[in-house]
Tab-separated table of C-alpha atoms and ligand atoms in Angstrom:
chain	number	residue	atom	x	y	z
A	1	UNK	CA	-3.328	-6.032	-26.705
A	2	UNK	CA	-4.398	-3.246	-24.308
A	3	UNK	CA	-2.501	-2.848	-21.061
A	4	UNK	CA	-5.292	-4.279	-18.861
A	5	UNK	CA	-5.560	-7.115	-21.390
A	6	UNK	CA	-1.849	-7.918	-21.090
A	7	UNK	CA	-2.045	-8.145	-17.306
A	8	UNK	CA	-5.220	-10.233	-17.321
A	9	UNK	CA	-3.788	-12.566	-19.906
A	10	UNK	CA	-0.574	-13.022	-17.930
A	11	UNK	CA	-2.438	-14.035	-14.754
A	12	UNK	CA	-5.252	-16.011	-16.358
A	13	UNK	CA	-5.600	-19.453	-14.692
A	14	UNK	CA	-2.502	-18.863	-12.541
A	15	UNK	CA	-2.849	-20.545	-9.156
A	16	UNK	CA	-2.142	-18.890	-5.813
A	17	UNK	CA	1.197	-20.650	-5.437
A	18	UNK	CA	2.350	-19.218	-8.788
A	19	UNK	CA	1.300	-15.594	-8.209
A	20	UNK	CA	4.660	-14.317	-6.959
A	21	UNK	CA	6.493	-15.891	-9.888
A	22	UNK	CA	3.981	-14.195	-12.161
A	23	UNK	CA	4.910	-10.758	-10.807
A	24	UNK	CA	8.634	-11.479	-10.816
A	25	UNK	CA	8.536	-12.529	-14.462
A	26	UNK	CA	6.825	-9.234	-15.392
A	27	UNK	CA	9.658	-7.372	-13.681
A	28	UNK	CA	12.251	-9.515	-15.431
A	29	UNK	CA	10.747	-8.688	-18.836
A	30	UNK	CA	10.499	-4.961	-18.045
A	31	UNK	CA	6.714	-4.784	-18.061
A	32	UNK	CA	6.249	-2.644	-14.955
A	33	UNK	CA	4.746	0.025	-17.241
A	34	UNK	CA	1.534	-1.969	-16.765
A	35	UNK	CA	1.093	-0.438	-13.325
A	36	UNK	CA	3.909	2.052	-12.634
A	37	UNK	CA	2.316	5.482	-12.085
A	38	UNK	CA	5.630	7.330	-12.416
A	39	UNK	CA	5.327	9.408	-9.265
A	40	UNK	CA	4.482	9.137	-5.574
A	41	UNK	CA	0.808	9.195	-4.692
A	42	UNK	CA	-0.453	12.801	-4.390
A	43	UNK	CA	-3.146	11.548	-2.004
A	44	UNK	CA	-0.520	10.030	0.306
A	45	UNK	CA	1.609	13.200	0.225
A	46	UNK	CA	-1.431	15.275	1.202
A	47	UNK	CA	-2.282	12.832	3.976
A	48	UNK	CA	1.227	12.861	5.447
A	49	UNK	CA	1.624	16.642	5.187
A	50	UNK	CA	-1.840	17.610	6.441
A	51	UNK	CA	-4.247	15.225	8.105
A	52	UNK	CA	-1.679	12.658	9.110
A	53	UNK	CA	0.330	15.175	11.089
A	54	UNK	CA	-2.163	14.974	13.967
A	55	UNK	CA	-2.127	11.207	13.972
A	56	UNK	CA	1.665	10.986	13.909
A	57	UNK	CA	2.063	13.690	16.481
A	58	UNK	CA	-0.104	11.629	18.857
A	59	UNK	CA	2.150	8.666	18.303
A	60	UNK	CA	5.386	10.447	19.197
A	61	UNK	CA	4.325	13.228	21.518
A	62	UNK	CA	7.512	13.457	23.479
A	63	UNK	CA	10.176	13.175	20.869
A	64	UNK	CA	9.794	15.138	17.674
A	65	UNK	CA	13.002	13.692	16.281
A	66	UNK	CA	12.100	10.100	17.003
A	67	UNK	CA	11.469	8.392	13.688
A	68	UNK	CA	8.328	6.572	12.741
A	69	UNK	CA	8.551	3.323	10.856
A	70	UNK	CA	6.602	2.758	7.646
A	71	UNK	CA	6.066	-0.245	5.391
A	72	UNK	CA	5.037	0.201	1.801
A	73	UNK	CA	4.201	-3.343	0.968
A	74	UNK	CA	4.211	-3.191	-2.639
A	75	UNK	CA	4.122	0.090	-3.991
A	76	UNK	CA	6.239	-1.464	-6.045
A	77	UNK	CA	8.610	-0.595	-4.829
A	78	UNK	CA	8.774	-0.365	-8.537
A	79	UNK	CA	10.942	2.522	-8.143
A	80	UNK	CA	9.808	3.060	-4.570
A	81	UNK	CA	8.345	6.506	-5.038
A	82	UNK	CA	6.417	6.397	-1.753
A	83	UNK	CA	9.338	4.930	0.162
A	84	UNK	CA	11.469	7.902	-0.860
A	85	UNK	CA	8.642	10.364	-0.166
A	86	UNK	CA	8.064	8.958	3.330
A	87	UNK	CA	11.793	9.017	4.110
A	88	UNK	CA	11.805	12.685	3.137
A	89	UNK	CA	8.944	13.202	5.591
A	90	UNK	CA	10.807	11.776	8.568
A	91	UNK	CA	9.952	8.079	8.343
A	92	UNK	CA	12.311	5.160	8.302
A	93	UNK	CA	10.526	3.640	5.326
A	94	UNK	CA	10.724	0.083	4.016
A	95	UNK	CA	9.563	-1.044	0.602
A	96	UNK	CA	8.823	-4.740	0.404
A	97	UNK	CA	8.962	-6.585	-2.888
A	98	UNK	CA	8.813	-10.187	-3.932
A	99	UNK	CA	10.990	-9.619	-6.991
A	100	UNK	CA	14.745	-9.213	-6.482
A	101	UNK	CA	15.010	-7.184	-9.663
A	102	UNK	CA	12.712	-4.519	-8.194
A	103	UNK	CA	14.752	-4.276	-5.033
A	104	UNK	CA	17.892	-3.548	-7.071
A	105	UNK	CA	16.112	-1.003	-9.276
A	106	UNK	CA	14.557	0.726	-6.269
A	107	UNK	CA	17.813	0.975	-4.312
A	108	UNK	CA	19.595	2.598	-7.234
A	109	UNK	CA	16.689	4.963	-7.927
A	110	UNK	CA	16.405	6.038	-4.277
A	111	UNK	CA	20.097	6.797	-4.080
A	112	UNK	CA	19.892	9.123	-7.070
A	113	UNK	CA	16.654	10.795	-5.920
A	114	UNK	CA	17.727	11.446	-2.354
A	115	UNK	CA	20.703	13.483	-3.530
A	116	UNK	CA	18.503	16.360	-4.738
A	117	UNK	CA	14.803	15.576	-4.464
A	118	UNK	CA	12.380	17.640	-6.533
A	119	UNK	CA	9.870	19.351	-4.182
A	120	UNK	CA	7.083	19.353	-6.767
A	121	UNK	CA	7.446	15.559	-6.990
A	122	UNK	CA	7.884	14.610	-3.325
A	123	UNK	CA	5.829	17.297	-1.557
A	124	UNK	CA	6.321	20.936	-0.770
A	125	UNK	CA	6.654	20.535	2.995
A	126	UNK	CA	9.216	17.757	3.065
A	127	UNK	CA	12.044	20.102	4.132
A	128	UNK	CA	10.263	20.645	7.471
A	129	UNK	CA	11.070	17.097	8.528
A	130	UNK	CA	14.225	15.436	9.776
A	131	UNK	CA	14.977	12.998	6.974
A	132	UNK	CA	14.529	9.281	7.661
A	133	UNK	CA	15.854	6.369	5.634
A	134	UNK	CA	14.642	4.602	2.487
A	135	UNK	CA	15.147	0.837	2.628
A	136	UNK	CA	14.202	-1.942	0.256
A	137	UNK	CA	13.652	-5.497	1.358
A	138	UNK	CA	13.165	-8.687	-0.613
A	139	UNK	CA	10.365	-10.856	0.719
A	140	UNK	CA	6.902	-12.289	0.369
A	141	UNK	CA	4.348	-10.239	2.304
A	142	UNK	CA	2.632	-13.441	3.470
A	143	UNK	CA	5.802	-14.928	4.971
A	144	UNK	CA	7.550	-13.752	8.139
A	145	UNK	CA	11.179	-14.381	7.189
A	146	UNK	CA	11.862	-10.795	5.972
A	147	UNK	CA	10.634	-9.039	9.124
A	148	UNK	CA	13.958	-8.980	10.939
A	149	UNK	CA	15.423	-7.133	7.940
A	150	UNK	CA	13.053	-4.275	8.832
A	151	UNK	CA	13.943	-4.414	12.525
A	152	UNK	CA	10.556	-5.922	13.412
A	153	UNK	CA	10.471	-7.476	16.867
A	154	UNK	CA	7.696	-8.278	19.346
A	155	UNK	CA	6.729	-4.712	20.215
A	156	UNK	CA	8.535	-2.850	17.503
A	157	UNK	CA	6.260	-3.008	14.503
A	158	UNK	CA	5.180	-0.509	11.850
A	159	UNK	CA	3.573	2.848	12.669
A	160	UNK	CA	2.191	3.173	9.165
A	161	UNK	CA	1.535	0.783	6.313
A	162	UNK	CA	0.476	2.102	2.934
A	163	UNK	CA	-1.358	-0.026	0.414
A	164	UNK	CA	-2.100	0.948	-3.147
A	165	UNK	CA	-2.509	-1.582	-5.930
A	166	UNK	CA	-1.401	-4.432	-3.715
A	167	UNK	CA	-4.759	-5.737	-2.533
A	168	UNK	CA	-6.219	-5.370	-6.025
A	169	UNK	CA	-3.286	-7.359	-7.434
A	170	UNK	CA	-3.993	-10.385	-5.224
A	171	UNK	CA	-6.361	-13.241	-5.969
A	172	UNK	CA	-9.653	-12.730	-4.056
A	173	UNK	CA	-8.942	-15.886	-2.035
A	174	UNK	CA	-5.826	-14.144	-0.607
A	175	UNK	CA	-7.703	-11.115	0.790
A	176	UNK	CA	-8.506	-12.521	4.200
A	177	UNK	CA	-4.820	-13.333	4.768
A	178	UNK	CA	-3.873	-9.826	3.567
A	179	UNK	CA	-6.065	-8.304	6.319
A	180	UNK	CA	-4.679	-10.580	9.062
A	181	UNK	CA	-1.139	-9.896	7.967
A	182	UNK	CA	-1.747	-6.147	8.087
A	183	UNK	CA	-3.038	-6.536	11.635
A	184	UNK	CA	0.003	-8.579	12.545
A	185	UNK	CA	2.512	-6.047	11.172
A	186	UNK	CA	1.130	-2.847	12.728
A	187	UNK	CA	1.661	-1.460	16.207
A	188	UNK	CA	-1.563	-1.273	18.236
A	189	UNK	CA	-1.649	2.515	17.678
A	190	UNK	CA	-0.406	2.356	14.086
A	191	UNK	CA	-2.359	3.170	10.935
A	192	UNK	CA	-3.093	1.324	7.728
A	193	UNK	CA	-3.515	3.843	4.918
A	194	UNK	CA	-5.373	2.497	1.883
A	195	UNK	CA	-5.733	4.364	-1.353
A	196	UNK	CA	-8.755	2.381	-2.488
A	197	UNK	CA	-8.555	1.372	-6.157
A	198	UNK	CA	-10.193	0.342	-8.446
A	199	UNK	CA	-13.621	1.314	-7.182
A	200	UNK	CA	-15.058	1.719	-10.678
A	201	UNK	CA	-14.617	-1.948	-11.607
A	202	UNK	CA	-17.403	-4.452	-10.911
A	203	UNK	CA	-16.891	-7.593	-8.854
A	204	UNK	CA	-17.679	-9.967	-11.704
A	205	UNK	CA	-14.792	-8.838	-13.921
A	206	UNK	CA	-11.512	-10.706	-13.619
A	207	UNK	CA	-8.308	-9.063	-12.414
A	208	UNK	CA	-5.703	-7.961	-11.745
A	209	UNK	CA	-6.669	-5.355	-10.942
A	210	UNK	CA	-9.692	-6.795	-9.116
A	211	UNK	CA	-12.609	-4.441	-8.351
A	212	UNK	CA	-12.574	-3.479	-4.675
A	213	UNK	CA	-15.645	-1.336	-4.008
A	214	UNK	CA	-16.878	-2.316	-0.534
A	215	UNK	CA	-14.095	-4.872	-0.077
A	216	UNK	CA	-11.974	-2.911	2.432
A	217	UNK	CA	-14.972	-2.435	4.720
A	218	UNK	CA	-16.000	-6.077	4.455
A	219	UNK	CA	-12.485	-7.282	5.273
A	220	UNK	CA	-11.259	-4.766	7.812
A	221	UNK	CA	-14.362	-3.556	9.647
A	222	UNK	CA	-16.582	-6.617	9.377
A	223	UNK	CA	-13.827	-9.224	9.500
A	224	UNK	CA	-15.219	-11.174	6.528
A	225	UNK	CA	-13.378	-12.676	3.576
A	226	UNK	CA	-13.665	-9.698	1.219
A	227	UNK	CA	-15.173	-11.799	-1.559
A	228	UNK	CA	-18.212	-9.897	-2.805
A	229	UNK	CA	-20.465	-10.563	-5.736
A	230	UNK	CA	-21.971	-7.082	-5.677
A	231	UNK	CA	-21.247	-3.796	-3.966
A	232	UNK	CA	-23.091	-3.510	-0.648
A	233	UNK	CA	-25.266	-0.422	-0.255
A	234	UNK	CA	-23.567	2.338	1.687
A	235	UNK	CA	-26.229	2.032	4.379
A	236	UNK	CA	-25.074	-1.478	5.190
A	237	UNK	CA	-21.502	-0.324	5.687
A	238	UNK	CA	-22.284	1.149	9.078
A	239	UNK	CA	-23.056	-0.593	12.277
A	240	UNK	CA	-22.136	-1.088	15.842
A	241	UNK	CA	-21.684	-4.834	15.759
A	242	UNK	CA	-18.407	-4.815	13.884
A	243	UNK	CA	-16.062	-7.713	14.566
A	244	UNK	CA	-13.257	-6.929	12.144
A	245	UNK	CA	-9.575	-6.508	12.970
A	246	UNK	CA	-9.611	-2.730	12.267
A	247	UNK	CA	-11.548	0.416	13.113
A	248	UNK	CA	-11.905	2.961	10.344
A	249	UNK	CA	-10.749	6.379	11.544
A	250	UNK	CA	-11.649	8.296	8.428
A	251	UNK	CA	-12.818	7.766	4.861
A	252	UNK	CA	-12.592	10.574	2.320
A	253	UNK	CA	-12.199	11.444	-1.309
A	254	UNK	CA	-8.682	12.796	-1.819
A	255	UNK	CA	-8.340	16.172	-3.510
A	256	UNK	CA	-5.695	14.695	-5.797
A	257	UNK	CA	-5.162	11.170	-7.073
A	258	UNK	CA	-4.034	9.298	-10.173
A	259	UNK	CA	-6.018	9.482	-13.429
A	260	UNK	CA	-6.358	5.679	-13.393
A	261	UNK	CA	-8.821	6.028	-10.478
A	262	UNK	CA	-11.273	7.729	-12.882
A	263	UNK	CA	-12.258	10.128	-10.115
A	264	UNK	CA	-13.445	7.345	-7.803
A	265	UNK	CA	-10.365	6.698	-5.587
A	266	UNK	CA	-11.005	6.969	-1.843
A	267	UNK	CA	-8.605	7.150	1.095
A	268	UNK	CA	-9.379	5.061	4.159
A	269	UNK	CA	-7.345	5.173	7.358
A	270	UNK	CA	-7.569	2.214	9.739
A	271	UNK	CA	-6.289	1.440	13.214
A	272	UNK	CA	-6.074	-2.067	14.686
A	273	UNK	CA	-9.176	-2.650	16.801
A	274	UNK	CA	-8.418	-2.869	20.496
B	301	SAM	C1	0.241	-4.212	-9.463
B	301	SAM	S1	1.888	-4.136	-8.915
B	301	SAM	C2	1.745	-2.636	-8.039
B	301	SAM	C3	3.013	-2.048	-7.740
B	301	SAM	C4	2.924	-0.740	-6.987
B	301	SAM	N1	1.884	-0.738	-6.008
B	301	SAM	C5	2.823	0.408	-7.936
B	301	SAM	O1	1.786	1.069	-7.969
B	301	SAM	O2	3.801	0.654	-8.651
B	301	SAM	C6	1.965	-5.354	-7.655
B	301	SAM	C7	3.359	-5.517	-7.058
B	301	SAM	O3	3.294	-6.412	-5.959
B	301	SAM	C8	4.435	-7.252	-5.949
B	301	SAM	N2	4.004	-8.455	-5.201
B	301	SAM	C9	3.038	-9.327	-5.591
B	301	SAM	N3	2.859	-10.264	-4.641
B	301	SAM	C10	3.705	-9.973	-3.615
B	301	SAM	C11	3.962	-10.567	-2.337
B	301	SAM	N4	3.323	-11.668	-1.942
B	301	SAM	N5	4.876	-9.977	-1.522
B	301	SAM	C12	5.551	-8.870	-1.922
B	301	SAM	N6	5.355	-8.269	-3.135
B	301	SAM	C13	4.436	-8.814	-3.967
B	301	SAM	C14	4.735	-7.446	-7.419
B	301	SAM	O4	6.079	-7.816	-7.662
B	301	SAM	C15	4.395	-6.080	-8.013
B	301	SAM	O5	5.503	-5.218	-8.027
């Protein structure tokens, strides 16, 4: 069976309440090759090292050594490539995973990588930053009980959250809650960074991964449920009467991304609407 076929088959007819168990069992049987890209996202490295510098500088104008806090809610943590990369770029980074096996794998991997990180893997400019920490936390994104393990309190929330292959892994009926949870976890001036994938897949085909073209805009800018039957025309993705929980700061095609995006991946950067 092809890799997409294996994943589809595993999740076929699985209810919302059984989704987390579905992912954990794939980790237990060593099937993370179905989605593990083997390296941190080149598009996220470029964002952090170039464009993002202005955004982060605004956030911490007065204290260049003060750390920013980042949540990587699923990048699976697999091995936590982005968690390590962000720590090397001055963030106190937290990888959240619902599977305890992943948390153990990620902790061990991070320890070995942080000893002598390869610049071609984690970004050329990482040595310009005061190193932060790489942390891995067990928890369900939709529950609150893990937040204290990331030092989350009333005003102290995340400066940056990165999402890649998390939204597309969720059942469509979970998308609205994903958007509200993102809003809940970010500081008012924080940013949600989405590497939008898969944009080449139509809305009628089953997932995971579920096709997401137009879904981020519908959920975050328009405040709708993100369940689309067709991709809205670009012209309808603008407007002044937007009631969603986020404002899109920028939307661009990254110079570099994974092959699995088939050249269609987009980066979108969002700030909680005030
Ligand atoms: C498709 S994989 C993507 C992993 C990662 N983004 C990557 O590219 O390697 C989805 C991941 O989300 C995790 N996951 C699924 N539901 C979750 C939830 N509710 N809370 C936390 N993690 C979850 C799964 O264990 C799995 O590792």
